[in-house]
Amino acid sequence: MLLVRGGVVVAMDEVRRVIHGGAVLIEGDRIRAIGDAGTLGSVPGITRTIVADRHILLPGLINAHNHAFQTLYRGLGRDRSLADWSTRTIFPLSRGLGRAEVRAGALLACLEMLTTGTTTFVDSHYIHCDPETFDGLAEAVVTSGLRAVLGRAAVDGPVVPEPFRETPFDAARRAEEAIARWHGAASGRLRVRPEALSERTATPALIKAMSEVGRRLGTGFNMHLAESQPAVAHVRETAGCSPLELLEGLKATGPDVLIAHAVWLEETDLEILARTGTRVAHNPVSNQYLAVGIAPVARMLAHGAVVGLGTGGAASNNSLDMFGVMKSCGLLQKVSAGDAAILPAERILAMGTVDGARALGLQDEVGSLEPGKKADLIAVRVDRPEMVPLHSVYESLVYSAAAAAVDTVVVDGRVLVDGGRVTSLDVSAVLAEAASVGDRLRRQAGLG
Ligand SMILES: [Zn+2]
């Protein structure tokens, strides 16, 4: 058994246990106990002890929305609107994406997430001419040791260049193939969900086809929704309703459905969220980067919606740092509500951990430090200037902590970052390969 002995254990369980001088005992891939370090230290059968007494131990962060391949495009979409960013940056660059390129970008994404405290992420894998690119993504996740819900996304709308489009029939068939190959792989660390990219890039027929695959196979379904005002206007013009009403009409809402962004929701949409239990991934940094607006997160929560937090892809963030996302989430809601107390830090940390797990349907497995759950945890150093004095763990984790303060990461009981050293990946090789592939794609796309 592995004992991680921490200074402060922040469990994020139902009663929000905070244990000073605490520890987490891990047996195999599961948490066996949390409690007092002295008591757990005397349990027989401990084969390794990680001393993390200058740390906060907390559940690994859950990034509820990412596009791993976009690490290769980091910095190339600067100062563009969402529509411009898609057509002038993402589409031209993505023509060169094959299995090897996606694998290189995804390994870089996994490395960045691991070293900044994310243990589970949701990926939206879209805009590819080659179905095998999904395998490159899945291979990278397996190698990295991370846990992930991989969205096998498809597009068929006229705004998307022809080589990227798939018919609803082909997309559904390939999504089923991806699920057969990867759903449950790596001892259950991988999950696969079908995804229709967004209301502008996917026709209602594609949304219906992909959501039906998710329902039939019990995987759930993902989609970008109401990210921008033009996206909402498109649905109003073509279907005469809001994007969420369109989804409800297609029977594509529910607790097994995760919508990314949901920036532009009407009051009636908030009621649909509450009534159907549809989950939301909020991406405050990406929303600011692309200037799409401020999602009504506090109002969603007031309606009882389950909201997780995501980075969005590295081409609209431009990092995969969930600590930055949590801080941005809090600041944006304070400013938009004109109320400094609108969203307490404890609630924001819940969105980055236990609520994120609920958003993904993984609440029985991860999101909090509790006996029986998967052993996914991180240790954040507190012997750093920004963490002293430690008056409030929640305030410090959300508003002060630097991602670089994470020096220990455990996923599925495996120590993937051990005192700052990454054990599952060859760091220099991952960096060199991604830099080289990124350069090549940029040149091929004629972007300098
Ligand atoms: Zn996205």
XYZ file of C-alpha atoms and ligand atoms in Angstrom:
449
model
C 0.000 0.000 0.000
C 1.020 3.586 -0.609
C 0.672 6.237 2.099
C 0.692 9.889 1.072
C 1.223 11.853 4.253
C 0.188 15.453 3.780
C 0.087 18.640 5.793
C -3.545 19.417 5.030
C -5.945 16.988 3.372
C -8.798 18.756 1.573
C -11.221 15.920 0.839
C -13.977 17.727 -1.144
C -16.392 15.075 0.165
C -20.007 15.798 1.147
C -19.053 17.307 4.526
C -15.972 19.055 3.111
C -13.540 17.422 5.503
C -10.251 19.311 5.991
C -7.711 17.301 8.004
C -4.570 18.997 9.331
C -1.759 16.480 9.736
C -3.720 14.124 7.517
C -2.891 11.336 5.095
C -4.373 9.252 2.293
C -3.863 5.485 2.248
C -3.957 3.874 -1.196
C -4.381 0.183 -1.962
C -3.973 -0.708 -5.630
C -5.931 1.812 -7.681
C -8.305 2.838 -4.865
C -8.311 4.977 -1.745
C -8.521 2.734 1.290
C -8.716 5.436 3.955
C -8.162 9.098 4.709
C -7.506 10.401 8.187
C -4.867 11.262 10.738
C -1.320 10.690 9.457
C -0.173 9.016 12.685
C -3.067 6.567 12.759
C -2.858 5.618 9.081
C 0.943 5.402 9.290
C 0.649 2.453 11.667
C -1.565 0.367 9.359
C 0.342 -2.820 8.405
C 1.241 -3.429 4.770
C 2.472 0.036 3.742
C 5.231 -0.437 1.183
C 5.894 3.213 0.355
C 5.332 6.532 2.111
C 5.379 9.853 0.274
C 6.039 12.626 2.734
C 4.031 15.651 1.647
C 3.857 17.510 4.925
C 4.526 20.905 3.328
C 1.601 20.389 1.014
C -2.137 20.439 0.595
C -3.454 17.089 -0.633
C -6.595 17.335 -2.718
C -8.452 15.396 -5.389
C -6.900 15.699 -8.843
C -8.424 18.542 -10.847
C -10.949 17.678 -13.541
C -10.682 19.574 -16.803
C -14.170 19.251 -18.284
C -13.335 20.650 -21.719
C -10.192 20.449 -23.812
C -8.965 19.870 -27.358
C -5.637 18.108 -26.852
C -4.399 18.534 -30.435
C -4.656 22.333 -30.122
C -1.458 22.474 -28.058
C 0.245 22.349 -31.481
C -1.480 25.640 -32.425
C -0.744 27.490 -29.191
C -0.457 31.207 -29.852
C -1.399 31.080 -33.538
C -5.028 32.243 -33.171
C -4.241 35.438 -31.341
C -6.676 38.337 -31.325
C -9.301 36.716 -33.537
C -13.045 36.273 -33.048
C -14.384 32.719 -32.701
C -15.494 32.553 -36.362
C -12.242 34.066 -37.649
C -10.157 31.915 -35.335
C -11.892 28.773 -36.669
C -11.639 29.570 -40.372
C -8.209 31.248 -40.445
C -6.346 29.288 -37.770
C -7.947 25.955 -36.856
C -9.170 24.755 -40.276
C -5.954 25.428 -42.287
C -3.701 23.973 -39.580
C -5.859 20.882 -39.127
C -5.552 19.748 -42.747
C -2.118 18.399 -41.817
C -3.288 16.397 -38.788
C -2.680 12.653 -38.943
C -2.443 10.019 -36.243
C 1.209 10.838 -35.411
C 0.606 14.598 -35.257
C -2.403 14.221 -32.952
C -0.455 11.822 -30.767
C 2.404 14.340 -30.441
C 0.025 17.187 -29.567
C -1.945 15.052 -27.138
C 1.219 13.868 -25.362
C 2.167 17.516 -24.875
C -1.327 18.276 -23.566
C -1.160 15.326 -21.157
C 2.284 16.413 -19.957
C 1.047 19.946 -19.301
C -2.088 18.725 -17.511
C -0.138 16.247 -15.378
C 2.380 18.813 -14.237
C -0.338 21.362 -13.408
C -2.518 19.046 -11.322
C -5.169 17.740 -13.717
C -5.849 14.018 -13.392
C -8.995 13.664 -15.547
C -9.915 15.542 -18.689
C -12.615 15.664 -21.329
C -11.440 15.995 -24.891
C -13.360 17.147 -27.910
C -11.563 15.614 -30.860
C -12.856 17.333 -33.984
C -11.706 18.683 -37.341
C -9.752 15.851 -38.792
C -9.639 14.289 -42.249
C -8.555 10.931 -40.906
C -10.548 8.803 -38.404
C -7.249 7.271 -37.185
C -6.317 10.564 -35.518
C -8.645 9.485 -32.692
C -6.392 6.487 -32.097
C -3.405 8.849 -31.810
C -5.241 10.748 -29.080
C -6.248 7.601 -27.207
C -2.715 6.163 -27.418
C -1.297 9.340 -25.887
C -3.731 9.196 -22.965
C -2.948 5.533 -22.306
C 0.798 6.290 -22.321
C 0.472 9.324 -20.049
C -1.466 7.515 -17.320
C -4.181 10.200 -17.200
C -7.898 9.501 -16.983
C -10.045 10.866 -19.815
C -13.443 11.060 -21.444
C -12.669 11.355 -25.141
C -15.295 12.925 -27.363
C -15.286 11.425 -30.852
C -16.650 14.539 -32.518
C -17.988 15.019 -36.024
C -18.996 17.926 -38.265
C -21.155 18.116 -41.394
C -22.219 21.764 -41.612
C -21.608 23.982 -44.650
C -19.391 26.362 -42.616
C -16.800 23.593 -42.350
C -14.448 22.809 -45.290
C -15.449 19.677 -47.170
C -12.521 17.391 -46.197
C -13.535 17.562 -42.527
C -17.206 16.679 -43.044
C -18.706 13.270 -42.371
C -22.218 12.075 -43.133
C -24.309 11.293 -40.041
C -24.202 7.617 -41.036
C -20.383 7.492 -41.329
C -19.841 9.577 -38.193
C -22.125 7.353 -36.116
C -20.476 4.180 -37.446
C -16.957 5.496 -36.755
C -17.974 6.695 -33.290
C -19.216 3.174 -32.557
C -15.883 1.787 -33.773
C -13.956 4.192 -31.537
C -16.135 3.193 -28.576
C -15.604 -0.517 -29.299
C -11.843 0.009 -29.441
C -11.220 2.438 -26.570
C -14.186 2.737 -24.181
C -13.051 1.101 -20.924
C -9.448 0.710 -22.107
C -6.460 1.033 -19.746
C -8.324 -0.512 -16.792
C -11.256 1.822 -17.341
C -9.191 5.040 -17.458
C -10.537 5.821 -20.926
C -14.148 6.552 -21.753
C -15.402 7.500 -25.187
C -18.442 9.572 -26.027
C -19.860 10.489 -29.412
C -20.017 14.221 -30.025
C -21.589 16.586 -32.556
C -19.216 19.525 -32.517
C -21.585 22.504 -32.326
C -24.879 23.883 -33.590
C -23.182 25.744 -36.483
C -20.876 22.932 -37.589
C -23.323 20.030 -37.120
C -26.764 19.650 -38.690
C -29.695 18.443 -36.561
C -29.408 15.081 -38.375
C -25.815 14.676 -37.172
C -26.679 15.772 -33.627
C -29.482 13.203 -33.569
C -27.303 10.410 -34.978
C -24.436 10.974 -32.543
C -26.632 11.442 -29.462
C -28.518 8.248 -30.342
C -25.234 6.297 -30.428
C -24.449 7.648 -26.940
C -27.876 6.638 -25.637
C -27.836 3.202 -27.204
C -24.345 2.349 -25.964
C -24.746 4.083 -22.600
C -21.708 6.320 -23.034
C -23.379 9.747 -22.922
C -23.020 12.517 -25.492
C -21.032 15.771 -25.707
C -21.489 18.980 -27.701
C -20.450 22.656 -27.775
C -23.547 24.761 -27.232
C -24.453 28.453 -27.231
C -20.798 29.500 -27.172
C -21.369 32.727 -29.108
C -24.210 35.014 -30.135
C -23.827 34.090 -33.845
C -24.227 30.416 -32.881
C -27.492 31.193 -31.088
C -28.678 33.404 -33.991
C -27.979 30.553 -36.429
C -30.318 28.199 -34.543
C -32.970 30.909 -34.129
C -32.906 31.483 -37.916
C -32.821 27.854 -39.006
C -34.884 26.131 -36.298
C -36.818 28.962 -34.641
C -35.708 28.081 -31.113
C -32.729 28.291 -28.774
C -29.841 25.815 -29.126
C -30.813 24.030 -25.897
C -34.453 23.815 -27.040
C -33.157 22.280 -30.276
C -31.235 19.685 -28.284
C -34.250 18.912 -26.127
C -36.390 18.490 -29.254
C -33.839 15.963 -30.548
C -33.986 14.092 -27.205
C -30.311 14.971 -26.721
C -30.487 16.392 -23.189
C -30.060 14.696 -19.815
C -27.547 13.931 -17.056
C -25.480 11.919 -19.557
C -25.087 14.948 -21.836
C -22.280 17.469 -21.354
C -22.544 20.807 -23.147
C -19.447 22.981 -23.403
C -19.615 26.755 -22.910
C -23.371 27.553 -22.614
C -22.482 31.258 -22.569
C -25.723 32.555 -24.079
C -28.607 30.943 -22.208
C -32.073 32.463 -21.753
C -34.113 31.993 -18.594
C -36.067 29.230 -20.385
C -32.761 27.474 -21.141
C -31.790 27.576 -17.462
C -35.106 25.883 -16.709
C -34.321 23.176 -19.294
C -30.907 22.628 -17.645
C -32.620 22.210 -14.281
C -35.428 19.998 -15.595
C -33.254 17.666 -17.678
C -30.095 17.576 -15.531
C -27.968 18.357 -18.596
C -24.359 19.016 -17.511
C -22.269 22.094 -18.357
C -18.532 22.629 -18.901
C -17.697 26.283 -18.224
C -14.529 27.682 -19.832
C -13.921 31.173 -18.461
C -10.420 31.743 -19.869
C -11.305 30.531 -23.363
C -14.493 32.622 -23.316
C -12.434 35.725 -22.523
C -9.720 34.874 -25.059
C -12.265 34.615 -27.893
C -14.372 37.470 -26.478
C -17.608 35.465 -26.719
C -19.144 36.653 -23.434
C -19.613 35.707 -19.798
C -21.570 32.526 -19.031
C -24.323 32.949 -16.417
C -22.676 30.435 -14.090
C -24.052 31.758 -10.801
C -27.578 31.661 -12.275
C -27.033 28.118 -13.569
C -25.965 27.035 -10.067
C -28.966 28.815 -8.552
C -31.150 26.647 -10.839
C -29.389 23.547 -9.475
C -27.378 22.819 -12.628
C -24.184 20.748 -12.419
C -21.288 22.816 -13.780
C -17.693 21.680 -14.230
C -14.720 23.767 -15.347
C -12.549 23.445 -18.430
C -9.638 25.123 -20.103
C -10.882 24.819 -23.673
C -8.081 23.991 -26.108
C -4.623 25.505 -25.810
C -5.340 27.539 -28.968
C -7.920 29.615 -27.059
C -6.478 29.827 -23.562
C -3.379 29.444 -24.179
C -2.488 27.037 -21.407
C -4.100 24.026 -19.761
C -3.748 25.420 -16.243
C -6.863 24.655 -14.196
C -5.741 26.882 -11.314
C -5.908 29.839 -13.700
C -9.341 28.653 -14.828
C -10.674 28.494 -11.259
C -9.428 32.004 -10.494
C -10.850 33.383 -13.722
C -14.188 31.716 -13.022
C -14.464 33.468 -9.670
C -13.326 36.868 -10.910
C -15.659 36.871 -13.933
C -18.721 36.000 -11.857
C -17.853 38.674 -9.273
C -17.539 41.345 -11.967
C -20.576 40.332 -13.986
C -22.838 40.132 -10.911
C -21.347 43.198 -9.223
C -21.278 41.032 -6.126
C -17.984 39.940 -4.532
C -19.780 37.146 -2.646
C -21.535 35.621 -5.683
C -19.427 32.428 -5.838
C -17.375 31.315 -2.803
C -13.919 29.784 -3.398
C -15.030 26.483 -1.868
C -17.748 26.194 -4.515
C -15.272 26.994 -7.295
C -12.892 24.273 -6.075
C -15.891 21.915 -6.063
C -16.517 22.825 -9.713
C -12.890 21.900 -10.462
C -13.149 18.567 -8.621
C -16.303 16.873 -7.343
C -18.813 18.764 -9.519
C -16.540 18.175 -12.510
C -16.799 14.452 -11.761
C -20.610 14.740 -11.677
C -20.524 16.636 -14.974
C -18.742 13.651 -16.543
C -20.852 10.973 -14.832
C -17.758 9.825 -12.894
C -18.952 10.891 -9.430
C -18.726 7.346 -8.047
C -15.105 7.043 -9.175
C -13.295 10.369 -8.760
C -13.656 14.012 -7.691
C -13.155 13.637 -3.936
C -10.841 11.857 -1.514
C -13.057 9.146 -0.039
C -12.517 5.455 0.745
C -13.486 3.268 -2.198
C -12.919 5.920 -4.860
C -10.125 5.771 -7.411
C -6.820 7.065 -6.061
C -6.509 10.298 -8.080
C -4.889 13.031 -6.015
C -2.427 15.894 -6.178
C -0.123 17.609 -3.696
C 0.302 21.392 -3.830
C 3.312 22.900 -2.058
C 2.484 25.507 0.552
C 6.082 26.500 1.349
C 5.969 29.075 -1.428
C 5.479 32.833 -1.046
C 2.029 32.916 -2.634
C 0.715 30.288 -0.169
C 1.843 31.979 3.069
C 0.101 32.504 5.442
C -2.411 29.713 4.846
C -5.431 31.324 6.479
C -7.987 29.661 4.196
C -7.208 26.578 2.114
C -10.046 27.219 -0.355
C -9.155 30.894 -0.949
C -5.476 30.015 -1.324
C -6.088 27.120 -3.728
C -8.445 29.122 -5.974
C -6.940 32.612 -5.882
C -3.266 32.213 -4.859
C -1.937 28.812 -5.920
C 0.408 28.555 -8.880
C 0.105 25.468 -11.057
C 3.877 25.044 -10.681
C 3.329 24.340 -6.974
C 1.988 20.862 -7.848
C 4.821 18.389 -7.344
C 3.056 15.068 -6.767
C 0.304 13.551 -8.875
C -1.309 10.135 -8.426
C -3.776 8.668 -10.924
C -5.356 5.242 -10.482
C -2.899 4.615 -7.652
C 0.144 5.267 -9.888
C 2.539 8.060 -8.961
C 2.812 9.918 -12.281
C 4.565 12.994 -10.898
C 6.914 12.106 -8.072
C 8.462 15.069 -6.257
C 8.300 17.108 -9.477
C 9.615 14.312 -11.714
C 7.272 12.961 -14.403
C 7.427 9.171 -14.355
C 5.145 8.191 -17.245
C 6.540 10.372 -20.042
C 9.948 11.304 -21.459
C 9.604 15.061 -20.973
C 12.335 16.233 -23.380
C 11.181 13.871 -26.128
C 7.544 15.003 -25.801
C 8.546 18.683 -25.924
C 10.896 18.250 -28.897
C 8.421 16.204 -30.947
C 5.513 18.611 -30.335
C 7.658 21.649 -31.186
C 8.767 20.037 -34.424
C 5.252 18.922 -35.454
C 3.835 22.350 -34.547
C 6.444 24.082 -36.739
C 5.703 21.780 -39.646
C 1.920 22.293 -39.436
C 2.372 26.074 -39.261
C 4.562 26.137 -42.359
C 2.243 23.756 -44.263
C -0.714 26.009 -43.465
C 1.171 29.059 -44.747
C 0.949 30.780 -41.377
C 4.597 31.889 -41.293
Zn -14.115 23.613 -27.383
